[in-house]
Each structure stands twice: as C-alpha cells, then as structure tokens.
Short mmCIF file of C-alpha atoms and ligand atoms in Angstrom, two decimals:
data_model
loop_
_atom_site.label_atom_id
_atom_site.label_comp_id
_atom_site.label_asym_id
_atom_site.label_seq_id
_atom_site.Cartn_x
_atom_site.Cartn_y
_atom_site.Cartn_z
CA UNK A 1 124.23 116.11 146.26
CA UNK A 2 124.87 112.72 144.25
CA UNK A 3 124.26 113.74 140.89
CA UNK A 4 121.99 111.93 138.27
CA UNK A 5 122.50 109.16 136.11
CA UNK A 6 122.88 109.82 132.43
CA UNK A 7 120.68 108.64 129.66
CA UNK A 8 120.95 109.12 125.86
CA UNK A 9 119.40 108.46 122.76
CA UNK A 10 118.14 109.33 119.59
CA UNK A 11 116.46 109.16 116.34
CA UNK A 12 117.11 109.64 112.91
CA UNK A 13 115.80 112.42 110.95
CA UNK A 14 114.57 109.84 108.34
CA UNK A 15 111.09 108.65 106.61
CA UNK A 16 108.26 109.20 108.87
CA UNK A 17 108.69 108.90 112.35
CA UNK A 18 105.65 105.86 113.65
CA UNK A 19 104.46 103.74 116.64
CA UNK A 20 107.10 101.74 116.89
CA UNK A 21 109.75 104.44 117.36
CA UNK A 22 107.50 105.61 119.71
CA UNK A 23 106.84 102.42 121.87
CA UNK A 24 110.48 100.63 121.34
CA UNK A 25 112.38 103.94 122.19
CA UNK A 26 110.55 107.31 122.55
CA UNK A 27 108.15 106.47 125.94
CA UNK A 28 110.95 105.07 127.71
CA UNK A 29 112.83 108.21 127.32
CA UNK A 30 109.80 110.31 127.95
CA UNK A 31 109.34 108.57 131.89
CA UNK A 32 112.72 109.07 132.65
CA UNK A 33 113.09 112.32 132.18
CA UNK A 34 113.40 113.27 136.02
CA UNK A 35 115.36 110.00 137.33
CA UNK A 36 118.04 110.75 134.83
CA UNK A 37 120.15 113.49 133.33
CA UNK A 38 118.79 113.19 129.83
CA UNK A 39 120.09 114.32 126.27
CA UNK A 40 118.25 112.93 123.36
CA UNK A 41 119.74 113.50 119.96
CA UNK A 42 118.21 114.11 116.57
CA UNK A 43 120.99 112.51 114.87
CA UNK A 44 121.32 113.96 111.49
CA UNK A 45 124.94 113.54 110.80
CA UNK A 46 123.58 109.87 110.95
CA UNK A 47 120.95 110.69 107.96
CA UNK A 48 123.87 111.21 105.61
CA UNK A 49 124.38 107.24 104.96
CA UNK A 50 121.57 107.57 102.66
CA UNK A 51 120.96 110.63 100.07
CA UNK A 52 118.81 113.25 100.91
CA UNK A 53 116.66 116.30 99.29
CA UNK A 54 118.17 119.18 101.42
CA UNK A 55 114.93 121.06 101.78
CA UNK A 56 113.02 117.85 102.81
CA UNK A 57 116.06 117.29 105.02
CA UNK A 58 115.36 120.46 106.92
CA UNK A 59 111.59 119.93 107.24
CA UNK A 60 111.93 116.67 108.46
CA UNK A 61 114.54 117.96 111.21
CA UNK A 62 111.99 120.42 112.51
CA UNK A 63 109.11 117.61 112.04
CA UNK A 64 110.98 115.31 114.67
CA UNK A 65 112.14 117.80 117.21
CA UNK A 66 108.31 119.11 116.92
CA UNK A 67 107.60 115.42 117.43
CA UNK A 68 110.22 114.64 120.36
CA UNK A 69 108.52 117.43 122.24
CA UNK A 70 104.82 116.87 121.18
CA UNK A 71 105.63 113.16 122.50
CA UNK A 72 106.63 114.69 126.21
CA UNK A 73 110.66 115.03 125.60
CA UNK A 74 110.79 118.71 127.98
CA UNK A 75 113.39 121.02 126.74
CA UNK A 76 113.77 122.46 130.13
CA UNK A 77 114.31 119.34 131.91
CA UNK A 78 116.38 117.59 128.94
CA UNK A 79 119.13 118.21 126.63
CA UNK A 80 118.09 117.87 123.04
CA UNK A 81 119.89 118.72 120.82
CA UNK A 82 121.30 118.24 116.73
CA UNK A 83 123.91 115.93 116.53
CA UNK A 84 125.58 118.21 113.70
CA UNK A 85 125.33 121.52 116.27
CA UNK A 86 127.96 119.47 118.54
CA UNK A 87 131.27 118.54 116.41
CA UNK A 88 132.72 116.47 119.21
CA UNK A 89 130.14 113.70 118.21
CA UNK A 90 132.20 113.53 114.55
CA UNK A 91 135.88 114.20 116.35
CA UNK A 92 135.60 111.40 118.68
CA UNK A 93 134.07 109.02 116.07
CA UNK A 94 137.53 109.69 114.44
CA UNK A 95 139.42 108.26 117.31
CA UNK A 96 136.83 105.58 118.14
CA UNK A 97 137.60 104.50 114.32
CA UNK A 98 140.76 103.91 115.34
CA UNK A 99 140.15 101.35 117.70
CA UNK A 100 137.21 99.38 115.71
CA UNK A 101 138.07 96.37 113.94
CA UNK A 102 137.61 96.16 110.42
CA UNK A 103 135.75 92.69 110.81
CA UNK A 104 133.40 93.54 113.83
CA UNK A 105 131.60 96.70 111.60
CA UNK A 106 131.21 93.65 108.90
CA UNK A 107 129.17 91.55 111.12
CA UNK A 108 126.49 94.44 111.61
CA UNK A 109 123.39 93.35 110.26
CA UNK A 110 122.23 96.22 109.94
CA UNK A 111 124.70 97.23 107.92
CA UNK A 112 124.36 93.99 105.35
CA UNK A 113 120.16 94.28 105.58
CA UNK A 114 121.19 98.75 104.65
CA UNK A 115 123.22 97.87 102.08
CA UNK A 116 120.72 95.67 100.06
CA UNK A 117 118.40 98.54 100.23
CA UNK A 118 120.71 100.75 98.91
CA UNK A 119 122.66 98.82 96.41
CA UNK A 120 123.38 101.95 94.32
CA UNK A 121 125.36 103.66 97.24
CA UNK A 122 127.05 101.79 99.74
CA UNK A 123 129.17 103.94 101.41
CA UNK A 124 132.19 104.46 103.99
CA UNK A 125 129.09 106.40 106.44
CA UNK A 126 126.69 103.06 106.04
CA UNK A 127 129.69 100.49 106.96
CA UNK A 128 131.04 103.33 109.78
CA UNK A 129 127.72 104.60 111.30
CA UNK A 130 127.94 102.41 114.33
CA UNK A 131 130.98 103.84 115.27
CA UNK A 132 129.32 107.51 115.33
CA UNK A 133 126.59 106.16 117.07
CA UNK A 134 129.56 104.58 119.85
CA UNK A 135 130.36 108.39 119.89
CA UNK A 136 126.86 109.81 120.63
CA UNK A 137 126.89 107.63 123.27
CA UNK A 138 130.36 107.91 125.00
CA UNK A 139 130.65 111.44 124.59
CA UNK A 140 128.20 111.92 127.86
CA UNK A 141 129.48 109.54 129.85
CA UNK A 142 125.91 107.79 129.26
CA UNK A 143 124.88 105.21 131.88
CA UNK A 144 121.53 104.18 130.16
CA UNK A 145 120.65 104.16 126.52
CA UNK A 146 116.76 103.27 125.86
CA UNK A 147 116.66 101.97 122.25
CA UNK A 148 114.44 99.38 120.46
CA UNK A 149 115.83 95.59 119.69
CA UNK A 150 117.15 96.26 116.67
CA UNK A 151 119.90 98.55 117.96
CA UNK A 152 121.30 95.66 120.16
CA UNK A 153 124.20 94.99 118.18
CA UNK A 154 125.28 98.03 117.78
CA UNK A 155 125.18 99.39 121.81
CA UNK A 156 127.33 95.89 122.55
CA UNK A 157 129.93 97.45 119.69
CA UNK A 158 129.86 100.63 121.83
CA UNK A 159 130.34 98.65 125.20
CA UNK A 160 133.48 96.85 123.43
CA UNK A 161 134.83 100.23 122.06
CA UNK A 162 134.37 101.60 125.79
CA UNK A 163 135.86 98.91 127.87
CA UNK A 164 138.54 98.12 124.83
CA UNK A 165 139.83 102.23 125.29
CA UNK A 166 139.14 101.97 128.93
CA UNK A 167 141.78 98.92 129.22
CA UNK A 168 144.63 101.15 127.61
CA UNK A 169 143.77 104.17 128.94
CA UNK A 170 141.45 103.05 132.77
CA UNK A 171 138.71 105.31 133.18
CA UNK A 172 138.34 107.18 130.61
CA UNK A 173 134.24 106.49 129.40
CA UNK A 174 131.21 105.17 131.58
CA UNK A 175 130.60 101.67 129.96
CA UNK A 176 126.88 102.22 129.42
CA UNK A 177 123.82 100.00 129.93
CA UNK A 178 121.17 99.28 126.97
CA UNK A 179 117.39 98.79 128.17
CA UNK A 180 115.63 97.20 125.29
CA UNK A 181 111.94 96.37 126.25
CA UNK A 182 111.12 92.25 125.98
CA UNK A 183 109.58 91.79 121.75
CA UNK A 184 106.16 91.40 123.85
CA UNK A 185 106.42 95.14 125.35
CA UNK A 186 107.46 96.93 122.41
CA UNK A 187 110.62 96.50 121.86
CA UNK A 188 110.07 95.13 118.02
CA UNK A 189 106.57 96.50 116.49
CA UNK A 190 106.45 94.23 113.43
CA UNK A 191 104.96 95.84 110.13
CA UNK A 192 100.94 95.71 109.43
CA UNK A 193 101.49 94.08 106.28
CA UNK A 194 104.16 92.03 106.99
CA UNK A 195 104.75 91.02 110.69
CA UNK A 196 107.79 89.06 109.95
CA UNK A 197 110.04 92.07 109.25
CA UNK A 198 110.02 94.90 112.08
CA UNK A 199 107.79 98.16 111.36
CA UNK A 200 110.40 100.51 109.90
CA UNK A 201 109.72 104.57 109.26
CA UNK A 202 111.75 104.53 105.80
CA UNK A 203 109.38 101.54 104.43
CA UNK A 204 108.79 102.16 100.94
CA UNK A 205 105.09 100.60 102.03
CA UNK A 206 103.36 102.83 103.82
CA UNK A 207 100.66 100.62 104.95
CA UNK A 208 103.06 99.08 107.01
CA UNK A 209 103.46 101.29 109.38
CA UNK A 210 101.29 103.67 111.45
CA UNK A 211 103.00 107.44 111.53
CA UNK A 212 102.81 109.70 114.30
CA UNK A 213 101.14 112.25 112.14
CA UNK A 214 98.87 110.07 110.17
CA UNK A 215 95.06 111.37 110.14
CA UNK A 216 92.76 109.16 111.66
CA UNK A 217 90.94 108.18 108.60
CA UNK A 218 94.48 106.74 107.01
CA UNK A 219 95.21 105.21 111.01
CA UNK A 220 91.94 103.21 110.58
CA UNK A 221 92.37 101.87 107.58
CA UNK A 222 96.32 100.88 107.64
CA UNK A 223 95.18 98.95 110.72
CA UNK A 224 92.02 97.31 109.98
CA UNK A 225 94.22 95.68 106.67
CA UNK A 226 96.51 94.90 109.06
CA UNK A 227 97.42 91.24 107.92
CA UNK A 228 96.54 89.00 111.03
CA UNK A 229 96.81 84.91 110.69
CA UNK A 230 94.66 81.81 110.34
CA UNK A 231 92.47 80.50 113.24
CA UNK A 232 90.15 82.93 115.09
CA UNK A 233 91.67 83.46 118.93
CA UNK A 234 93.15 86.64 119.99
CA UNK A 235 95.71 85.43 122.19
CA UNK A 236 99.65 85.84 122.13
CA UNK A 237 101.42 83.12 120.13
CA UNK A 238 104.66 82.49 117.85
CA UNK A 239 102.38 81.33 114.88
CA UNK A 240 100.43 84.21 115.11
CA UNK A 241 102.48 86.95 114.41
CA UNK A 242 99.98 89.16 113.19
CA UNK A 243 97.59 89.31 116.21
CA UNK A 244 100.41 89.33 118.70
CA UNK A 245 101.82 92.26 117.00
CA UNK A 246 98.19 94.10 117.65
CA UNK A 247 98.27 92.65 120.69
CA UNK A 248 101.54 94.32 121.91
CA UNK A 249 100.51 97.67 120.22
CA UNK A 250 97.88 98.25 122.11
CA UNK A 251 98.81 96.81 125.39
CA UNK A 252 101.77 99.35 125.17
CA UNK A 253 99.95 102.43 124.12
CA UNK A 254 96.92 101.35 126.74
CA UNK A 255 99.27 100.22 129.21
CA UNK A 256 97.05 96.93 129.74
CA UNK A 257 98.57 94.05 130.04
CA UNK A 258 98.83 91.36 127.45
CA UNK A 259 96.67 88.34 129.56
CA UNK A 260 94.21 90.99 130.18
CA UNK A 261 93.49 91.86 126.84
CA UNK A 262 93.52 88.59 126.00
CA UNK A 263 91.13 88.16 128.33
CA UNK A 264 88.75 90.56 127.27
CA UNK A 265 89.19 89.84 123.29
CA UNK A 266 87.87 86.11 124.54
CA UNK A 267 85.06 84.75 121.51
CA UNK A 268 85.64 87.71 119.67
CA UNK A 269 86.58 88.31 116.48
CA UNK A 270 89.39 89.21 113.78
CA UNK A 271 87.46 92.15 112.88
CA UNK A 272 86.16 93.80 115.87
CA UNK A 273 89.58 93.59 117.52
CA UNK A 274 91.17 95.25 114.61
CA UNK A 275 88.31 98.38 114.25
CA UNK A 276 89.27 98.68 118.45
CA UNK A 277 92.87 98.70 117.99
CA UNK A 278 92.37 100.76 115.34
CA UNK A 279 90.45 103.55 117.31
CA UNK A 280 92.96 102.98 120.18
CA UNK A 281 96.06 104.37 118.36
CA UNK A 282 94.03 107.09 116.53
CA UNK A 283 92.62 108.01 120.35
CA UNK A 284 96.55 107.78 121.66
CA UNK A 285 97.86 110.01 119.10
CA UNK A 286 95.37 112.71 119.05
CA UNK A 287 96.88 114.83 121.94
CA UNK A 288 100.63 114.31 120.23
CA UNK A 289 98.99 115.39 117.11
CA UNK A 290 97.33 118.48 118.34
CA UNK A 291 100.37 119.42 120.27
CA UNK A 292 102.30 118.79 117.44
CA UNK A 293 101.13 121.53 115.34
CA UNK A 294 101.06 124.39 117.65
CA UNK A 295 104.90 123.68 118.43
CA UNK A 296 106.18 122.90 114.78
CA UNK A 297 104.69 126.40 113.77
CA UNK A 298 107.40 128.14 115.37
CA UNK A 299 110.88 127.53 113.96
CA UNK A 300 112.45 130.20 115.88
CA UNK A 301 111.74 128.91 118.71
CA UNK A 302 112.78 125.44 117.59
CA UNK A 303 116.10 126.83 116.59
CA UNK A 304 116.78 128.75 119.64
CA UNK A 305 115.93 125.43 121.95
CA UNK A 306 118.27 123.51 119.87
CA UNK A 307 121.19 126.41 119.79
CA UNK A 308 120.76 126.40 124.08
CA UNK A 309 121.12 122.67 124.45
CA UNK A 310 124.17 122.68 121.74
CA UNK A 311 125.81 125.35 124.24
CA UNK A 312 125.39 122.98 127.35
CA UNK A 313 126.12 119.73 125.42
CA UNK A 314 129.33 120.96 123.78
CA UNK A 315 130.55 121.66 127.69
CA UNK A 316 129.98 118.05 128.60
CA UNK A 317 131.44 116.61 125.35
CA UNK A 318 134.59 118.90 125.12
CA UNK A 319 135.44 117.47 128.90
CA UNK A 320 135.16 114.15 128.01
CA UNK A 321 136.79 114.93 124.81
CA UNK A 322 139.57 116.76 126.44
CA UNK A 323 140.14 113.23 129.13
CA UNK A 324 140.09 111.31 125.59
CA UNK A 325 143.10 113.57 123.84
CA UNK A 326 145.20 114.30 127.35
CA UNK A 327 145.37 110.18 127.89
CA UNK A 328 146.44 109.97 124.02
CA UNK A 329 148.90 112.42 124.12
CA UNK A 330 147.84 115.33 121.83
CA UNK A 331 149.12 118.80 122.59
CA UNK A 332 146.58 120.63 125.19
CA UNK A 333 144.25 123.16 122.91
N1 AQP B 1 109.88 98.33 114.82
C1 AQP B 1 110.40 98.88 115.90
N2 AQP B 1 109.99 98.49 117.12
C2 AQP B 1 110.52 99.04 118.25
N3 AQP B 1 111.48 99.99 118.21
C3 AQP B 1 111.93 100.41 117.02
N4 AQP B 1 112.85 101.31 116.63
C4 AQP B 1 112.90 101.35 115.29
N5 AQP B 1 112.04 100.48 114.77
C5 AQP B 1 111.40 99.88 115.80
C6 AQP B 1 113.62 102.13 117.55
O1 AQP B 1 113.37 103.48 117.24
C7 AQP B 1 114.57 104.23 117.43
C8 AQP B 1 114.89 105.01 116.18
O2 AQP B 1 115.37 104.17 115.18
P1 AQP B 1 115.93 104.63 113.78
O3 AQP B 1 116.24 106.08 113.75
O4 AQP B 1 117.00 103.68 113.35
O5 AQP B 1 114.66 104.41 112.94
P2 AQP B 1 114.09 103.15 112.19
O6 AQP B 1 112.60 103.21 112.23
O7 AQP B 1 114.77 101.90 112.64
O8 AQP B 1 114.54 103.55 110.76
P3 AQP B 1 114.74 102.69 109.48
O9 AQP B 1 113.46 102.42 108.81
O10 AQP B 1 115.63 101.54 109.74
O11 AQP B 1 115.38 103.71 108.59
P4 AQP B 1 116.44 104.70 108.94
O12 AQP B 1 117.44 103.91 109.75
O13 AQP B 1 116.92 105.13 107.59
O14 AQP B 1 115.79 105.79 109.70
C9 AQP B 1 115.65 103.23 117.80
O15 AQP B 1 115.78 103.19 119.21
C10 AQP B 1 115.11 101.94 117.31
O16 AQP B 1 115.60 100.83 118.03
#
C-alpha cells in the first residue's frame, strides 16, 4: 500500500491564538487531515525566544492544544504533539546549526522586525529559531508544510539546509514543499486597526486582532472599528487595504468567493458591511468556542493525548535521526 504523504506544522504557544492563524495556517491543516500523514506541533521550545510567566506558559499550552482540536485537528487521525515531549527536535537543530551560515539567519526579517520588539533581550534562541523550526520540519521527512506568508523565508532556509546536507550526505531528508495561500485567500490577515502590518496574536493592541476565544460582544466591536479607507465601494483593491482585508476574512471563513461578495456588497455601505462581517466571524467561531470548553476542561486527557503522540513521534524522529548520525559518523547508540 503506497503510504501517505507527510505534512507538518505548528503554532506557537504565544499571545492569543486569532483568525488569522486560523485562516493562513490552521484550516489548511484541518482538510488535510486524511490525504496526508499529519503531525502538527505546539512548538513551545520555540516560545522560549521571548520571556515567559511559567504558569501562564502552561495555561496557554493547554489553551492551544484545546484550540487545535476545537478547530478540527483529530488526535486519532493526527500526530500532535509538544515540541519539548520529543528531544530530537532540539538534537537535530544542533547539527542543522552546523551547517547554517552565520549571514543567511541575519537576513531573517523576522528576526530584525523580533528583535525591535524585544530590544531588552535579544537572544542566541531569537537569531537561531529558524534553524529549530528547519528541525521540526526535517525530522518527519515532511513533504508539505501549510504555513501563512510570513513564514516564507524561513521554510526556503529549511529547503537550503535540506538539499545543502542532502548534497554531502544524498538522501538523507525529504526536501519539503511550503503551501502558502495567495494574500487574497488568507494567507496575510492584516490587523483591524492597522491593515498595513499583518494581524499578529502577541499584538500589544488587542483591537487588532480578532481571538479565537473572544466573546461575541468584544468580536463585534473590534470589527465594526475596524479601520477601513476613503471612498465608499466594497470591492478588492491595493488602496484599500482596509476593506480588502474584510473582504478576504470573510470570503475565507464563508468560503464565498471574493467577486461574489463583491457582488453582493454592490451600493452598500462602510457600515453595514462591517456589522455583517462582524456577525459572520462571531457566527464562525461559535461551534470552536463551544467545543472549546468542553475539551480544555480535561487536562488529563490533554496530557495523555499529547504523551501517545510523543511515543509515536519520537519513533519517526529517532529513525531519521539515527540516518542523520550513521552518515556523520557518530558511534551507533
Ligand atoms: N496575519 C496572518 N495571516 C495569515 N497567517 C498568519 N500566521 C500568523 N499570522 C498570520 C500563521 O499562523 C501560524 C502561526 O504563527 P506564529 O506561531 O508565528 O504566530 P504569529 O501570530 O505570527 O505570532 P506573532 O504575533 O508573530 O508572535 P509570536 O511569534 O511571538 O507568536 C503560522 O503558520 C503563520 O504563518
């Protein structure tokens, strides 16, 4: 039986998880869950750059696997797991390191944009991290990783690392794919109050961004102050940032297309379209929310799921791990 393509991915256990995550990464995990062998990742290790309250840390580990699940990530068709429950992620970083280029981490912009938000701690982790995130992805042999636009830099980083370790020693990873949706499907939700910059779950605004677990009273209003442009039309345009942004939002959570909505938004106005989109999301995220609770009430269980997928990820990863230390020379464990 030819066996299935693999597909990772993951999130950080960071801020508050929000539409964007959702429609630039999360629902294009969720669809593929029986075309592809899938492990998605709460990647934790990866929350370290920055400096964390432990006990807030914890809660907000349980609030996005409760999420990942609520959203329609199955634990019994997919692998999802901590990154911190499987140590190969951090032992082949350590190897990868070895074959990344000072200079290519230092044209991450991620990195540069990270490190003006956190000019009192700029650390090794912040200039490394897409080298661990290389890791998370090799370690699987991944074939597809589903991730929003602003990751692009980074996945061509892992390619390089892949095909770079693959020239000196053939065959050793699966160089894998990215599938980043077009900006007009999703693929960069800009903020509410600022659709230049891309809607970000660790804004220190909060009225930029919609959360998955925002009530619907907060949902409306974020949204209906959404900042939108000059002019009146509701149509799809590069100097209208603000109404294009609404515009892809709900297309992607109502799975309409763009001309159609355009269509139907025809002679109306600013604030109409706003109250609709408005009601849209808080509609969308109603069953997540509701789900939501029922499955973050139960720890245990949490812990248990996540202990089961560590056991059946740490098989995978020690094999490719093993291929990576037998073609580098290292003593057999
Ligand atoms: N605005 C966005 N539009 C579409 N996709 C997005 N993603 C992030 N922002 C958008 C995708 O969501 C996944 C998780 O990304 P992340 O863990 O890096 O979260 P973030 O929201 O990008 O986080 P911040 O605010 O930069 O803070 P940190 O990094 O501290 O959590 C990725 O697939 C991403 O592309």
């Amino acid at each position: 039986m030819a066996q299935k393509p693999v597909l990772f991915s993951g999130i950080q256990p960071t801020g508050n998880l929000m539409i964007g995550n959702y429609i630039g990464a999360i629902k294009n995990w969720v669809n593929r869950q029986d075309e592809y062998h899938c492990i998605f990742a709460l990647v934790d290790l990866h929350a370290m750059t920055v400096r964390q309250n432990p006990e807030e840390f914890r809660s907000r580990c349980y609030e996005l696997l409760a999420l990942y699940i609520a959203c329609g990530l199955d634990p019994n068709k997919s692998l999802i797991i901590a990154q911190s429950h499987v140590p190969e992620h951090t032992e082949l970083a350590w190897i990868l390191n070895c074959f990344t280029f000072m200079g290519e981490l230092n044209r991450m912009t991620q990195f540069k944009d990270k490190s003006k938000k956190n000019t009192d701690n700029i650390n090794a982790g912040l200039f490394d991290y897409p080298v661990l995130m290389a890791a998370d992805i090799l370690l699987y042999q991944t074939n597809l990783v589903p991730v929003g636009g602003d990751q692009k830099q980074h996945l061509e980083l892992t390619r390089d690392l892949a095909i770079r370790f693959n020239n000196l020693y053939p065959e050793t990873f699966t160089v894998p794919e990215p599938y980043i949706p077009e900006k007009a499907a999703g693929g960069r939700i800009m903020g509410l109050q600022d659709p230049t910059v891309k809607m970000s779950k660790t804004d220190t605004n909060e009225q930029n961004y919609v959360a998955l677990l925002d009530p619907p009273d907060v949902i409306l209003k974020k949204v209906k102050r959404a900042v939108t442009d000059s002019g009146s039309d509701i149509r799809m345009s590069e100097d209208k940032p603000g109404i294009s942004n609404l515009l892809t939002l709900l297309s992607s959570i109502s799975d309409q297309p763009i001309s159609a909505l355009e269509q139907q938004y025809q002679g109306k106005g600013y604030g109409q379209f706003k109250q609709e989109v408005a009601e849209a999301v808080v509609e969308f995220l109603n069953p997540i929310q509701t789900r939501y609770q029922d499955i973050r009430a139960d720890e245990a269980k949490l812990q248990q799921q996540l202990h089961e997928a560590a056991l059946k990820a740490r098989k995978i990863a020690q094999k490719t791990l093993n291929q990576v230390y037998n073609a580098l020379g290292f003593i057999p464990r």
